[in-house]
PDB file of C-alpha atoms in Angstrom:
ATOM      1  CA  MET A   1     -33.187  27.283  49.280  1.00  0.00           C
ATOM      2  CA  ILE A   2     -29.757  27.079  49.000  1.00  0.00           C
ATOM      3  CA  LYS A   3     -29.356  23.537  49.784  1.00  0.00           C
ATOM      4  CA  GLY A   4     -32.001  22.631  47.097  1.00  0.00           C
ATOM      5  CA  GLY A   5     -30.171  25.004  44.843  1.00  0.00           C
ATOM      6  CA  LEU A   6     -26.878  23.036  45.795  1.00  0.00           C
ATOM      7  CA  GLY A   7     -28.647  19.478  45.581  1.00  0.00           C
ATOM      8  CA  GLY A   8     -30.286  20.461  41.958  1.00  0.00           C
ATOM      9  CA  LEU A   9     -26.515  21.422  40.831  1.00  0.00           C
ATOM     10  CA  LEU A  10     -24.989  18.292  41.968  1.00  0.00           C
ATOM     11  CA  LYS A  11     -27.724  16.743  40.228  1.00  0.00           C
ATOM     12  CA  GLN A  12     -27.026  18.616  36.857  1.00  0.00           C
ATOM     13  CA  ALA A  13     -23.337  17.716  37.494  1.00  0.00           C
ATOM     14  CA  GLN A  14     -24.038  14.056  37.759  1.00  0.00           C
ATOM     15  CA  VAL A  15     -25.944  14.064  34.562  1.00  0.00           C
ATOM     16  CA  MET A  16     -23.441  15.619  32.829  1.00  0.00           C
ATOM     17  CA  LYS A  17     -20.531  13.273  34.193  1.00  0.00           C
ATOM     18  CA  LYS A  18     -22.718  10.161  32.699  1.00  0.00           C
ATOM     19  CA  LYS A  19     -22.985  12.148  29.308  1.00  0.00           C
ATOM     20  CA  LEU A  20     -19.307  13.013  29.224  1.00  0.00           C
ATOM     21  CA  ALA A  21     -18.461   9.352  30.107  1.00  0.00           C
ATOM     22  CA  GLN A  22     -20.823   8.205  27.164  1.00  0.00           C
ATOM     23  CA  VAL A  23     -18.901  10.874  24.615  1.00  0.00           C
ATOM     24  CA  GLN A  24     -15.510   9.365  25.730  1.00  0.00           C
ATOM     25  CA  GLU A  25     -16.992   5.883  25.050  1.00  0.00           C
ATOM     26  CA  LYS A  26     -18.222   7.078  21.697  1.00  0.00           C
ATOM     27  CA  MET A  27     -15.043   8.987  20.668  1.00  0.00           C
ATOM     28  CA  GLU A  28     -12.925   5.849  21.497  1.00  0.00           C
ATOM     29  CA  ALA A  29     -14.963   4.010  18.720  1.00  0.00           C
ATOM     30  CA  GLU A  30     -15.095   6.691  16.267  1.00  0.00           C
ATOM     31  CA  VAL A  31     -12.049   6.437  13.797  1.00  0.00           C
ATOM     32  CA  VAL A  32     -10.579   8.929  11.727  1.00  0.00           C
ATOM     33  CA  GLU A  33      -7.968   8.480   8.762  1.00  0.00           C
ATOM     34  CA  ALA A  34      -5.521  10.628   7.630  1.00  0.00           C
ATOM     35  CA  ALA A  35      -2.975  10.500   4.428  1.00  0.00           C
ATOM     36  CA  SER A  36       0.208  12.102   3.641  1.00  0.00           C
ATOM     37  CA  GLY A  37       2.258  11.858   0.499  1.00  0.00           C
ATOM     38  CA  ASP A  38      -0.503  11.798  -1.935  1.00  0.00           C
ATOM     39  CA  GLY A  39      -1.504   8.364  -0.012  1.00  0.00           C
ATOM     40  CA  LEU A  40       1.691   6.939   0.539  1.00  0.00           C
ATOM     41  CA  VAL A  41       1.211   6.587   4.387  1.00  0.00           C
ATOM     42  CA  ARG A  42      -2.361   6.291   6.069  1.00  0.00           C
ATOM     43  CA  VAL A  43      -3.051   6.432   9.637  1.00  0.00           C
ATOM     44  CA  THR A  44      -6.100   5.733  11.364  1.00  0.00           C
ATOM     45  CA  ALA A  45      -7.019   6.678  15.065  1.00  0.00           C
ATOM     46  CA  ASN A  46      -9.780   6.972  17.182  1.00  0.00           C
ATOM     47  CA  CYS A  47     -10.946  10.397  18.668  1.00  0.00           C
ATOM     48  CA  ARG A  48      -9.592   9.571  22.185  1.00  0.00           C
ATOM     49  CA  GLN A  49      -5.605  10.117  20.723  1.00  0.00           C
ATOM     50  CA  GLN A  50      -5.192   6.233  20.147  1.00  0.00           C
ATOM     51  CA  ILE A  51      -3.545   5.406  16.979  1.00  0.00           C
ATOM     52  CA  ARG A  52      -4.843   2.534  15.252  1.00  0.00           C
ATOM     53  CA  SER A  53      -2.833   1.548  12.451  1.00  0.00           C
ATOM     54  CA  ILE A  54      -0.388   2.786   9.929  1.00  0.00           C
ATOM     55  CA  THR A  55      -0.075   1.722   6.401  1.00  0.00           C
ATOM     56  CA  ILE A  56       2.731   2.391   4.218  1.00  0.00           C
ATOM     57  CA  ALA A  57       2.741   1.936   0.407  1.00  0.00           C
ATOM     58  CA  PRO A  58       5.878   0.022  -0.660  1.00  0.00           C
ATOM     59  CA  GLU A  59       7.399   2.954  -2.878  1.00  0.00           C
ATOM     60  CA  ALA A  60       7.686   5.006   0.180  1.00  0.00           C
ATOM     61  CA  LEU A  61      10.420   2.558   1.388  1.00  0.00           C
ATOM     62  CA  GLU A  62      12.655   3.704  -0.966  1.00  0.00           C
ATOM     63  CA  ASP A  63      13.387   6.911   0.712  1.00  0.00           C
ATOM     64  CA  PRO A  64      13.630   6.291   4.909  1.00  0.00           C
ATOM     65  CA  GLY A  65      13.749   9.966   5.542  1.00  0.00           C
ATOM     66  CA  MET A  66      10.798  11.048   3.288  1.00  0.00           C
ATOM     67  CA  LEU A  67       8.829   8.333   5.068  1.00  0.00           C
ATOM     68  CA  GLU A  68       9.603   9.548   8.423  1.00  0.00           C
ATOM     69  CA  ASP A  69       8.353  12.807   7.604  1.00  0.00           C
ATOM     70  CA  LEU A  70       5.087  11.090   5.547  1.00  0.00           C
ATOM     71  CA  VAL A  71       4.521   9.281   8.774  1.00  0.00           C
ATOM     72  CA  LEU A  72       4.868  12.223  11.303  1.00  0.00           C
ATOM     73  CA  THR A  73       2.634  14.512   8.820  1.00  0.00           C
ATOM     74  CA  ALA A  74       0.091  11.607   8.646  1.00  0.00           C
ATOM     75  CA  VAL A  75       0.051  10.984  12.578  1.00  0.00           C
ATOM     76  CA  ASN A  76      -0.372  14.457  13.244  1.00  0.00           C
ATOM     77  CA  ARG A  77      -2.843  14.874  10.905  1.00  0.00           C
ATOM     78  CA  ALA A  78      -4.870  12.106  12.426  1.00  0.00           C
ATOM     79  CA  LEU A  79      -4.635  12.903  16.068  1.00  0.00           C
ATOM     80  CA  THR A  80      -5.479  16.503  15.025  1.00  0.00           C
ATOM     81  CA  GLU A  81      -8.615  15.564  13.420  1.00  0.00           C
ATOM     82  CA  GLY A  82      -9.601  12.888  16.462  1.00  0.00           C
ATOM     83  CA  ARG A  83      -8.801  15.796  18.981  1.00  0.00           C
ATOM     84  CA  GLU A  84     -10.996  18.308  17.193  1.00  0.00           C
ATOM     85  CA  ARG A  85     -14.210  15.846  16.774  1.00  0.00           C
ATOM     86  CA  ASN A  86     -13.555  15.050  20.623  1.00  0.00           C
ATOM     87  CA  GLU A  87     -13.765  18.424  21.455  1.00  0.00           C
ATOM     88  CA  LYS A  88     -16.637  19.411  19.437  1.00  0.00           C
ATOM     89  CA  GLU A  89     -18.604  16.455  20.899  1.00  0.00           C
ATOM     90  CA  VAL A  90     -17.825  17.486  24.581  1.00  0.00           C
ATOM     91  CA  ALA A  91     -18.632  21.221  23.949  1.00  0.00           C
ATOM     92  CA  ARG A  92     -21.699  19.995  22.568  1.00  0.00           C
ATOM     93  CA  ILE A  93     -22.455  18.306  25.826  1.00  0.00           C
ATOM     94  CA  THR A  94     -21.156  21.035  28.295  1.00  0.00           C
ATOM     95  CA  GLY A  95     -22.312  23.948  26.108  1.00  0.00           C
ATOM     96  CA  GLY A  96     -18.703  25.170  25.953  1.00  0.00           C
ATOM     97  CA  ILE A  97     -17.691  25.081  29.442  1.00  0.00           C
ATOM     98  CA  ASP A  98     -14.238  23.454  29.844  1.00  0.00           C
ATOM     99  CA  PHE A  99     -14.852  20.573  32.633  1.00  0.00           C
ATOM    100  CA  PRO A 100     -11.983  18.607  33.286  1.00  0.00           C
ATOM    101  CA  MET A 101     -12.513  14.971  31.924  1.00  0.00           C
ATOM    102  CA  GLY A 102     -12.360  13.519  35.615  1.00  0.00           C
ATOM    103  CA  LEU A 103     -15.648  15.876  36.708  1.00  0.00           C
TER     104      LEU A 103
END
């Protein structure tokens, strides 16, 4: 009985691992965009924390210090949004249980 229970648990873990792999693939393709400085800097990233592009309006180039701040702000916003989407999707699959991604 314990052996059957353990086998069932292992089977569930394999199914969950497959679903998590599908979610991670989906999150790599899903793109978020964030802006700062009223759109002077725009950053796109995927939900796997990879920056895809940074667009800077020409007028932002006039003040390097401000530009640095705008880039940091936009990058952090994009990464945060992507991470939050990823966490929600993983929680949907796992029921909120925090599994290591190498499951």
